[in-house]
Amino acid sequence: MSAWEDVDEYLAGTLLGEDEVLEQVLDENQAAGLPEIDVSPLQGALLTVLARAVAARRVLEVGTLGGYSTVHLARGLAPGGRVVTCEREPRHAEVARRNLERAGLADVVDVRVGPALDTLDALVAEGAAPFHLVFLDADKQGNPDYLERALRLVRPGSLIVGDNVVRDGRVADAGSDDPAITGTRRFLAALGEDPRLDATAVQTVGAKGWDGFAIAVVR
Ligand code: SAH
Ligand code: DHB
Ligand code: MG
């Protein structure tokens, strides 16, 4: 095990402890054959902290998978809060719904199945109340469009968080023609240029290798 993983394990053990609900979600995901690309325990805890920090009552997630990050977001909600989470794959959404049900969060989370852009457009069209935290974690080439829609669904003080913005350092390759990298670079450029946002990024190492989060707050 690398020193990064040792430290990740130490920090998770010290700060988070055992969590049967979250362990069961990962077991169910594995049993269903879902890809193991959920956030790490410490990254998930960051989502809970951020939701709590903004006293989020409305959270929007793009990319549900089996709901591991969704449980973390839901746990950070203020009383009466709700998560809307978007997932293209019906099979993933079904596993997530089952996991959320078992976690006692079925009433708190709305899993919307279909391409995320369609769901975001529907939320804009229906005049959805503003979200206080938006977590973008689906296809990375979609992030510029998801950001554009998200900016119509937030209010001052809302956070916009994007996962996987470093990808083992590949984000710094200006010559990459990988759509995930070019999408991430356009997403980061848009965050940096937008006068409505204060933005930063945090590189992460540990259980999920070398990656990072972009975090922006709406002015
Ligand atoms: N947030 C999850 C991991 C999400 S993995 C966690 O940390 O636990 C990315 C998910 O996004 C996959 O389930 C994939 O099916 C979904 N996805 C990919 N493209 C999508 C799209 N265009 N619209 C909605 N979901 C999409
Ligand atoms: C991968 C990891 C992620 O967190 C994600 O959202 C998508 C893909 C990966 O490791 O391939
Ligand atoms: Mg991710």
PDB file of C-alpha atoms and ligand atoms in Angstrom:
ATOM      1  CA  MET A   1       0.000   0.000   0.000  1.00  0.00           C
ATOM      2  CA  SER A   2       1.276   3.481  -0.819  1.00  0.00           C
ATOM      3  CA  ALA A   3       1.887   6.109   1.845  1.00  0.00           C
ATOM      4  CA  TRP A   4      -1.069   8.050   0.374  1.00  0.00           C
ATOM      5  CA  GLU A   5      -3.356   5.074   0.942  1.00  0.00           C
ATOM      6  CA  ASP A   6      -1.931   4.511   4.456  1.00  0.00           C
ATOM      7  CA  VAL A   7      -2.740   8.115   5.349  1.00  0.00           C
ATOM      8  CA  ASP A   8      -6.174   7.908   3.713  1.00  0.00           C
ATOM      9  CA  GLU A   9      -6.957   4.824   5.779  1.00  0.00           C
ATOM     10  CA  TYR A  10      -5.644   6.453   8.959  1.00  0.00           C
ATOM     11  CA  LEU A  11      -7.650   9.639   8.391  1.00  0.00           C
ATOM     12  CA  ALA A  12     -10.821   7.749   7.510  1.00  0.00           C
ATOM     13  CA  GLY A  13     -10.402   5.491  10.544  1.00  0.00           C
ATOM     14  CA  THR A  14      -9.823   8.452  12.852  1.00  0.00           C
ATOM     15  CA  LEU A  15     -12.383  10.887  11.478  1.00  0.00           C
ATOM     16  CA  LEU A  16     -15.167   8.650  10.221  1.00  0.00           C
ATOM     17  CA  GLY A  17     -15.101   5.293  11.959  1.00  0.00           C
ATOM     18  CA  GLU A  18     -17.310   2.359  11.013  1.00  0.00           C
ATOM     19  CA  ASP A  19     -20.444   2.958   8.968  1.00  0.00           C
ATOM     20  CA  GLU A  20     -22.597  -0.075   8.251  1.00  0.00           C
ATOM     21  CA  VAL A  21     -24.994   1.796   5.967  1.00  0.00           C
ATOM     22  CA  LEU A  22     -22.240   3.033   3.683  1.00  0.00           C
ATOM     23  CA  GLU A  23     -20.449  -0.319   3.696  1.00  0.00           C
ATOM     24  CA  GLN A  24     -23.690  -2.019   2.684  1.00  0.00           C
ATOM     25  CA  VAL A  25     -24.148   0.423  -0.195  1.00  0.00           C
ATOM     26  CA  LEU A  26     -20.710  -0.507  -1.526  1.00  0.00           C
ATOM     27  CA  ASP A  27     -21.451  -4.230  -1.062  1.00  0.00           C
ATOM     28  CA  GLU A  28     -24.733  -3.896  -2.969  1.00  0.00           C
ATOM     29  CA  ASN A  29     -23.054  -1.918  -5.749  1.00  0.00           C
ATOM     30  CA  GLN A  30     -20.415  -4.606  -6.101  1.00  0.00           C
ATOM     31  CA  ALA A  31     -23.012  -7.393  -6.077  1.00  0.00           C
ATOM     32  CA  ALA A  32     -24.872  -5.561  -8.855  1.00  0.00           C
ATOM     33  CA  GLY A  33     -21.682  -5.218 -10.891  1.00  0.00           C
ATOM     34  CA  LEU A  34     -21.574  -1.412 -10.809  1.00  0.00           C
ATOM     35  CA  PRO A  35     -18.192   0.200 -11.560  1.00  0.00           C
ATOM     36  CA  GLU A  36     -16.287   1.095  -8.384  1.00  0.00           C
ATOM     37  CA  ILE A  37     -16.027   4.789  -9.149  1.00  0.00           C
ATOM     38  CA  ASP A  38     -17.889   6.215  -6.152  1.00  0.00           C
ATOM     39  CA  VAL A  39     -16.235   8.972  -4.148  1.00  0.00           C
ATOM     40  CA  SER A  40     -13.957   7.737  -1.357  1.00  0.00           C
ATOM     41  CA  PRO A  41     -15.174   7.777   2.269  1.00  0.00           C
ATOM     42  CA  LEU A  42     -13.225  10.963   3.038  1.00  0.00           C
ATOM     43  CA  GLN A  43     -14.394  12.626  -0.182  1.00  0.00           C
ATOM     44  CA  GLY A  44     -17.959  11.663   0.689  1.00  0.00           C
ATOM     45  CA  ALA A  45     -17.492  13.181   4.116  1.00  0.00           C
ATOM     46  CA  LEU A  46     -16.367  16.402   2.415  1.00  0.00           C
ATOM     47  CA  LEU A  47     -19.729  16.457   0.616  1.00  0.00           C
ATOM     48  CA  THR A  48     -21.517  16.099   3.956  1.00  0.00           C
ATOM     49  CA  VAL A  49     -19.396  18.892   5.445  1.00  0.00           C
ATOM     50  CA  LEU A  50     -20.062  21.220   2.508  1.00  0.00           C
ATOM     51  CA  ALA A  51     -23.812  20.552   2.573  1.00  0.00           C
ATOM     52  CA  ARG A  52     -23.814  21.227   6.309  1.00  0.00           C
ATOM     53  CA  ALA A  53     -21.654  24.350   5.909  1.00  0.00           C
ATOM     54  CA  VAL A  54     -24.204  25.996   3.608  1.00  0.00           C
ATOM     55  CA  ALA A  55     -27.163  24.634   5.595  1.00  0.00           C
ATOM     56  CA  ALA A  56     -28.356  23.026   2.368  1.00  0.00           C
ATOM     57  CA  ARG A  57     -32.037  22.255   2.115  1.00  0.00           C
ATOM     58  CA  ARG A  58     -31.927  21.578  -1.616  1.00  0.00           C
ATOM     59  CA  VAL A  59     -29.101  19.583  -3.184  1.00  0.00           C
ATOM     60  CA  LEU A  60     -28.708  18.668  -6.853  1.00  0.00           C
ATOM     61  CA  GLU A  61     -26.465  15.793  -7.887  1.00  0.00           C
ATOM     62  CA  VAL A  62     -25.535  14.846 -11.446  1.00  0.00           C
ATOM     63  CA  GLY A  63     -24.350  11.206 -11.584  1.00  0.00           C
ATOM     64  CA  THR A  64     -25.931   8.938  -8.969  1.00  0.00           C
ATOM     65  CA  LEU A  65     -24.385   5.515  -9.695  1.00  0.00           C
ATOM     66  CA  GLY A  66     -25.416   3.410  -6.645  1.00  0.00           C
ATOM     67  CA  GLY A  67     -26.083   6.398  -4.409  1.00  0.00           C
ATOM     68  CA  TYR A  68     -22.932   6.296  -2.274  1.00  0.00           C
ATOM     69  CA  SER A  69     -22.256  10.036  -2.707  1.00  0.00           C
ATOM     70  CA  THR A  70     -26.016  10.651  -2.532  1.00  0.00           C
ATOM     71  CA  VAL A  71     -26.158   9.201   0.999  1.00  0.00           C
ATOM     72  CA  HIS A  72     -23.356  11.578   2.045  1.00  0.00           C
ATOM     73  CA  LEU A  73     -25.155  14.560   0.523  1.00  0.00           C
ATOM     74  CA  ALA A  74     -28.470  13.569   2.093  1.00  0.00           C
ATOM     75  CA  ARG A  75     -26.838  13.252   5.491  1.00  0.00           C
ATOM     76  CA  GLY A  76     -25.660  16.857   5.259  1.00  0.00           C
ATOM     77  CA  LEU A  77     -29.143  18.229   4.583  1.00  0.00           C
ATOM     78  CA  ALA A  78     -30.834  20.622   6.959  1.00  0.00           C
ATOM     79  CA  PRO A  79     -34.133  19.333   8.410  1.00  0.00           C
ATOM     80  CA  GLY A  80     -36.790  18.998   5.722  1.00  0.00           C
ATOM     81  CA  GLY A  81     -34.166  19.091   2.969  1.00  0.00           C
ATOM     82  CA  ARG A  82     -34.155  17.100  -0.256  1.00  0.00           C
ATOM     83  CA  VAL A  83     -31.699  15.789  -2.845  1.00  0.00           C
ATOM     84  CA  VAL A  84     -32.509  15.564  -6.543  1.00  0.00           C
ATOM     85  CA  THR A  85     -30.057  13.203  -8.242  1.00  0.00           C
ATOM     86  CA  CYS A  86     -29.747  12.545 -11.981  1.00  0.00           C
ATOM     87  CA  GLU A  87     -28.779   9.170 -13.461  1.00  0.00           C
ATOM     88  CA  ARG A  88     -28.862   8.097 -17.102  1.00  0.00           C
ATOM     89  CA  GLU A  89     -28.680   4.328 -16.528  1.00  0.00           C
ATOM     90  CA  PRO A  90     -31.931   2.745 -15.267  1.00  0.00           C
ATOM     91  CA  ARG A  91     -29.932  -0.148 -13.803  1.00  0.00           C
ATOM     92  CA  HIS A  92     -27.800   2.219 -11.705  1.00  0.00           C
ATOM     93  CA  ALA A  93     -30.859   4.183 -10.608  1.00  0.00           C
ATOM     94  CA  GLU A  94     -32.583   0.988  -9.504  1.00  0.00           C
ATOM     95  CA  VAL A  95     -29.608  -0.036  -7.333  1.00  0.00           C
ATOM     96  CA  ALA A  96     -29.439   3.499  -5.925  1.00  0.00           C
ATOM     97  CA  ARG A  97     -33.139   3.548  -5.052  1.00  0.00           C
ATOM     98  CA  ARG A  98     -32.781   0.242  -3.232  1.00  0.00           C
ATOM     99  CA  ASN A  99     -29.719   1.500  -1.346  1.00  0.00           C
ATOM    100  CA  LEU A 100     -31.430   4.766  -0.410  1.00  0.00           C
ATOM    101  CA  GLU A 101     -34.502   2.878   0.754  1.00  0.00           C
ATOM    102  CA  ARG A 102     -32.337   0.696   2.998  1.00  0.00           C
ATOM    103  CA  ALA A 103     -30.531   3.782   4.304  1.00  0.00           C
ATOM    104  CA  GLY A 104     -33.899   5.272   5.305  1.00  0.00           C
ATOM    105  CA  LEU A 105     -33.491   8.078   2.767  1.00  0.00           C
ATOM    106  CA  ALA A 106     -36.097   7.135   0.162  1.00  0.00           C
ATOM    107  CA  ASP A 107     -38.348  10.043   1.167  1.00  0.00           C
ATOM    108  CA  VAL A 108     -35.504  12.542   1.033  1.00  0.00           C
ATOM    109  CA  VAL A 109     -34.009  11.700  -2.377  1.00  0.00           C
ATOM    110  CA  ASP A 110     -35.600  12.061  -5.802  1.00  0.00           C
ATOM    111  CA  VAL A 111     -33.743   9.868  -8.331  1.00  0.00           C
ATOM    112  CA  ARG A 112     -34.456  11.172 -11.838  1.00  0.00           C
ATOM    113  CA  VAL A 113     -33.620   8.725 -14.601  1.00  0.00           C
ATOM    114  CA  GLY A 114     -32.465   9.974 -18.000  1.00  0.00           C
ATOM    115  CA  PRO A 115     -29.728  12.063 -19.564  1.00  0.00           C
ATOM    116  CA  ALA A 116     -28.761  14.691 -16.991  1.00  0.00           C
ATOM    117  CA  LEU A 117     -29.080  17.546 -19.459  1.00  0.00           C
ATOM    118  CA  ASP A 118     -32.745  16.656 -20.026  1.00  0.00           C
ATOM    119  CA  THR A 119     -33.403  16.610 -16.286  1.00  0.00           C
ATOM    120  CA  LEU A 120     -31.583  19.908 -15.755  1.00  0.00           C
ATOM    121  CA  ASP A 121     -33.520  21.511 -18.620  1.00  0.00           C
ATOM    122  CA  ALA A 122     -36.755  20.213 -17.088  1.00  0.00           C
ATOM    123  CA  LEU A 123     -35.808  21.694 -13.698  1.00  0.00           C
ATOM    124  CA  VAL A 124     -35.073  25.062 -15.351  1.00  0.00           C
ATOM    125  CA  ALA A 125     -38.337  24.889 -17.342  1.00  0.00           C
ATOM    126  CA  GLU A 126     -40.442  24.035 -14.298  1.00  0.00           C
ATOM    127  CA  GLY A 127     -38.910  26.965 -12.393  1.00  0.00           C
ATOM    128  CA  ALA A 128     -37.426  24.762  -9.668  1.00  0.00           C
ATOM    129  CA  ALA A 129     -36.503  26.537  -6.438  1.00  0.00           C
ATOM    130  CA  PRO A 130     -32.773  27.250  -6.159  1.00  0.00           C
ATOM    131  CA  PHE A 131     -30.372  24.534  -5.071  1.00  0.00           C
ATOM    132  CA  HIS A 132     -27.851  25.301  -2.343  1.00  0.00           C
ATOM    133  CA  LEU A 133     -25.293  22.692  -3.392  1.00  0.00           C
ATOM    134  CA  VAL A 134     -24.742  21.172  -6.831  1.00  0.00           C
ATOM    135  CA  PHE A 135     -22.450  18.140  -7.200  1.00  0.00           C
ATOM    136  CA  LEU A 136     -21.372  17.326 -10.756  1.00  0.00           C
ATOM    137  CA  ASP A 137     -20.107  13.740 -11.084  1.00  0.00           C
ATOM    138  CA  ALA A 138     -21.442  12.211 -14.310  1.00  0.00           C
ATOM    139  CA  ASP A 139     -19.776  12.280 -17.753  1.00  0.00           C
ATOM    140  CA  LYS A 140     -16.999  14.849 -17.653  1.00  0.00           C
ATOM    141  CA  GLN A 141     -17.522  16.067 -21.231  1.00  0.00           C
ATOM    142  CA  GLY A 142     -20.962  17.191 -20.113  1.00  0.00           C
ATOM    143  CA  ASN A 143     -19.699  19.437 -17.329  1.00  0.00           C
ATOM    144  CA  PRO A 144     -19.583  22.705 -19.327  1.00  0.00           C
ATOM    145  CA  ASP A 145     -23.288  22.269 -20.165  1.00  0.00           C
ATOM    146  CA  TYR A 146     -24.162  21.077 -16.654  1.00  0.00           C
ATOM    147  CA  LEU A 147     -22.462  24.161 -15.228  1.00  0.00           C
ATOM    148  CA  GLU A 148     -24.378  26.426 -17.581  1.00  0.00           C
ATOM    149  CA  ARG A 149     -27.681  24.868 -16.449  1.00  0.00           C
ATOM    150  CA  ALA A 150     -26.611  24.750 -12.790  1.00  0.00           C
ATOM    151  CA  LEU A 151     -25.991  28.492 -12.850  1.00  0.00           C
ATOM    152  CA  ARG A 152     -29.692  28.960 -13.628  1.00  0.00           C
ATOM    153  CA  LEU A 153     -30.619  26.772 -10.654  1.00  0.00           C
ATOM    154  CA  VAL A 154     -28.661  28.401  -7.829  1.00  0.00           C
ATOM    155  CA  ARG A 155     -28.660  31.550  -5.732  1.00  0.00           C
ATOM    156  CA  PRO A 156     -25.959  33.629  -4.013  1.00  0.00           C
ATOM    157  CA  GLY A 157     -24.144  31.448  -1.485  1.00  0.00           C
ATOM    158  CA  SER A 158     -24.784  28.190  -3.356  1.00  0.00           C
ATOM    159  CA  LEU A 159     -21.840  25.839  -3.922  1.00  0.00           C
ATOM    160  CA  ILE A 160     -21.019  24.107  -7.190  1.00  0.00           C
ATOM    161  CA  VAL A 161     -18.679  21.131  -6.787  1.00  0.00           C
ATOM    162  CA  GLY A 162     -17.164  19.099  -9.629  1.00  0.00           C
ATOM    163  CA  ASP A 163     -15.486  15.712  -9.131  1.00  0.00           C
ATOM    164  CA  ASN A 164     -12.521  14.242 -11.010  1.00  0.00           C
ATOM    165  CA  VAL A 165     -10.920  17.469 -12.207  1.00  0.00           C
ATOM    166  CA  VAL A 166      -7.320  16.201 -11.945  1.00  0.00           C
ATOM    167  CA  ARG A 167      -7.358  12.602 -13.228  1.00  0.00           C
ATOM    168  CA  ASP A 168      -3.768  11.651 -12.394  1.00  0.00           C
ATOM    169  CA  GLY A 169      -2.586  15.025 -13.634  1.00  0.00           C
ATOM    170  CA  ARG A 170      -3.983  14.602 -17.131  1.00  0.00           C
ATOM    171  CA  VAL A 171      -6.001  17.812 -16.743  1.00  0.00           C
ATOM    172  CA  ALA A 172      -2.793  19.813 -17.223  1.00  0.00           C
ATOM    173  CA  ASP A 173      -2.314  18.354 -20.729  1.00  0.00           C
ATOM    174  CA  ALA A 174      -3.499  21.172 -22.976  1.00  0.00           C
ATOM    175  CA  GLY A 175      -2.993  18.933 -26.026  1.00  0.00           C
ATOM    176  CA  SER A 176      -5.267  16.115 -24.838  1.00  0.00           C
ATOM    177  CA  ASP A 177      -8.063  15.096 -27.187  1.00  0.00           C
ATOM    178  CA  ASP A 178      -9.795  12.932 -24.556  1.00  0.00           C
ATOM    179  CA  PRO A 179     -13.316  14.401 -24.313  1.00  0.00           C
ATOM    180  CA  ALA A 180     -13.287  13.908 -20.527  1.00  0.00           C
ATOM    181  CA  ILE A 181     -10.132  16.041 -20.266  1.00  0.00           C
ATOM    182  CA  THR A 182     -11.198  18.701 -22.769  1.00  0.00           C
ATOM    183  CA  GLY A 183     -14.608  18.838 -21.041  1.00  0.00           C
ATOM    184  CA  THR A 184     -12.976  19.256 -17.651  1.00  0.00           C
ATOM    185  CA  ARG A 185     -10.659  21.967 -18.979  1.00  0.00           C
ATOM    186  CA  ARG A 186     -13.604  23.873 -20.473  1.00  0.00           C
ATOM    187  CA  PHE A 187     -15.512  23.434 -17.187  1.00  0.00           C
ATOM    188  CA  LEU A 188     -12.577  24.797 -15.152  1.00  0.00           C
ATOM    189  CA  ALA A 189     -12.053  27.683 -17.587  1.00  0.00           C
ATOM    190  CA  ALA A 190     -15.741  28.589 -17.274  1.00  0.00           C
ATOM    191  CA  LEU A 191     -15.522  28.470 -13.456  1.00  0.00           C
ATOM    192  CA  GLY A 192     -12.450  30.702 -13.543  1.00  0.00           C
ATOM    193  CA  GLU A 193     -13.899  33.239 -15.965  1.00  0.00           C
ATOM    194  CA  ASP A 194     -17.393  33.583 -14.549  1.00  0.00           C
ATOM    195  CA  PRO A 195     -17.790  36.848 -12.628  1.00  0.00           C
ATOM    196  CA  ARG A 196     -20.665  35.269 -10.654  1.00  0.00           C
ATOM    197  CA  LEU A 197     -18.340  32.712  -9.064  1.00  0.00           C
ATOM    198  CA  ASP A 198     -15.402  32.469  -6.683  1.00  0.00           C
ATOM    199  CA  ALA A 199     -13.719  29.192  -7.579  1.00  0.00           C
ATOM    200  CA  THR A 200     -10.905  26.943  -6.453  1.00  0.00           C
ATOM    201  CA  ALA A 201      -9.781  23.339  -6.843  1.00  0.00           C
ATOM    202  CA  VAL A 202      -8.428  20.878  -4.306  1.00  0.00           C
ATOM    203  CA  GLN A 203      -6.163  18.035  -5.434  1.00  0.00           C
ATOM    204  CA  THR A 204      -6.764  14.777  -3.585  1.00  0.00           C
ATOM    205  CA  VAL A 205      -4.682  11.618  -3.134  1.00  0.00           C
ATOM    206  CA  GLY A 206      -5.515   8.364  -1.391  1.00  0.00           C
ATOM    207  CA  ALA A 207      -7.904   5.479  -1.907  1.00  0.00           C
ATOM    208  CA  LYS A 208      -8.992   6.790  -5.327  1.00  0.00           C
ATOM    209  CA  GLY A 209      -5.536   7.705  -6.580  1.00  0.00           C
ATOM    210  CA  TRP A 210      -4.651  11.260  -7.604  1.00  0.00           C
ATOM    211  CA  ASP A 211      -7.657  13.386  -8.487  1.00  0.00           C
ATOM    212  CA  GLY A 212      -9.461  16.486  -7.267  1.00  0.00           C
ATOM    213  CA  PHE A 213     -12.554  18.559  -6.699  1.00  0.00           C
ATOM    214  CA  ALA A 214     -13.397  21.951  -8.160  1.00  0.00           C
ATOM    215  CA  ILE A 215     -15.382  24.039  -5.666  1.00  0.00           C
ATOM    216  CA  ALA A 216     -17.091  27.314  -6.494  1.00  0.00           C
ATOM    217  CA  VAL A 217     -19.432  29.558  -4.563  1.00  0.00           C
ATOM    218  CA  VAL A 218     -22.025  31.818  -6.182  1.00  0.00           C
ATOM    219  CA  ARG A 219     -21.467  35.495  -5.300  1.00  0.00           C
TER     220      ARG A 219
HETATM  221  N1  SAH B   1     -21.584  10.211  -7.656  1.00  0.00           N
HETATM  222  C1  SAH B   1     -21.390   8.762  -7.619  1.00  0.00           C
HETATM  223  C2  SAH B   1     -20.555   8.268  -8.768  1.00  0.00           C
HETATM  224  C3  SAH B   1     -21.114   8.631 -10.105  1.00  0.00           C
HETATM  225  S1  SAH B   1     -20.331   7.717 -11.407  1.00  0.00           S
HETATM  226  C4  SAH B   1     -20.706   8.424  -6.296  1.00  0.00           C
HETATM  227  O1  SAH B   1     -19.685   9.070  -5.990  1.00  0.00           O
HETATM  228  O2  SAH B   1     -21.161   7.510  -5.590  1.00  0.00           O
HETATM  229  C5  SAH B   1     -21.022   8.518 -12.773  1.00  0.00           C
HETATM  230  C6  SAH B   1     -22.502   8.174 -13.041  1.00  0.00           C
HETATM  231  O3  SAH B   1     -22.972   9.126 -13.991  1.00  0.00           O
HETATM  232  C7  SAH B   1     -22.727   6.782 -13.637  1.00  0.00           C
HETATM  233  O4  SAH B   1     -23.695   6.088 -12.905  1.00  0.00           O
HETATM  234  C8  SAH B   1     -23.232   7.078 -15.041  1.00  0.00           C
HETATM  235  O5  SAH B   1     -24.202   6.154 -15.502  1.00  0.00           O
HETATM  236  C9  SAH B   1     -23.842   8.452 -14.872  1.00  0.00           C
HETATM  237  N2  SAH B   1     -23.909   9.233 -16.115  1.00  0.00           N
HETATM  238  C10 SAH B   1     -23.004   9.280 -17.112  1.00  0.00           C
HETATM  239  N3  SAH B   1     -23.412  10.100 -18.077  1.00  0.00           N
HETATM  240  C11 SAH B   1     -24.610  10.592 -17.690  1.00  0.00           C
HETATM  241  C12 SAH B   1     -25.541  11.500 -18.259  1.00  0.00           C
HETATM  242  N4  SAH B   1     -25.320  12.077 -19.428  1.00  0.00           N
HETATM  243  N5  SAH B   1     -26.656  11.780 -17.546  1.00  0.00           N
HETATM  244  C13 SAH B   1     -26.880  11.219 -16.340  1.00  0.00           C
HETATM  245  N6  SAH B   1     -26.043  10.350 -15.767  1.00  0.00           N
HETATM  246  C14 SAH B   1     -24.926  10.036 -16.426  1.00  0.00           C
HETATM  247  C1  DHB B   2     -13.952   7.437 -12.581  1.00  0.00           C
HETATM  248  C2  DHB B   2     -13.991   7.983 -11.309  1.00  0.00           C
HETATM  249  C3  DHB B   2     -14.998   8.850 -10.971  1.00  0.00           C
HETATM  250  O1  DHB B   2     -15.071   9.417  -9.732  1.00  0.00           O
HETATM  251  C4  DHB B   2     -15.975   9.178 -11.889  1.00  0.00           C
HETATM  252  O2  DHB B   2     -16.928  10.032 -11.503  1.00  0.00           O
HETATM  253  C5  DHB B   2     -15.950   8.639 -13.155  1.00  0.00           C
HETATM  254  C6  DHB B   2     -14.933   7.752 -13.511  1.00  0.00           C
HETATM  255  C7  DHB B   2     -12.862   6.493 -12.936  1.00  0.00           C
HETATM  256  O3  DHB B   2     -12.025   6.225 -12.082  1.00  0.00           O
HETATM  257  O4  DHB B   2     -12.850   6.010 -14.070  1.00  0.00           O
HETATM  258 MG    MG B   3     -16.496  10.999  -9.653  1.00  0.00          MG
END
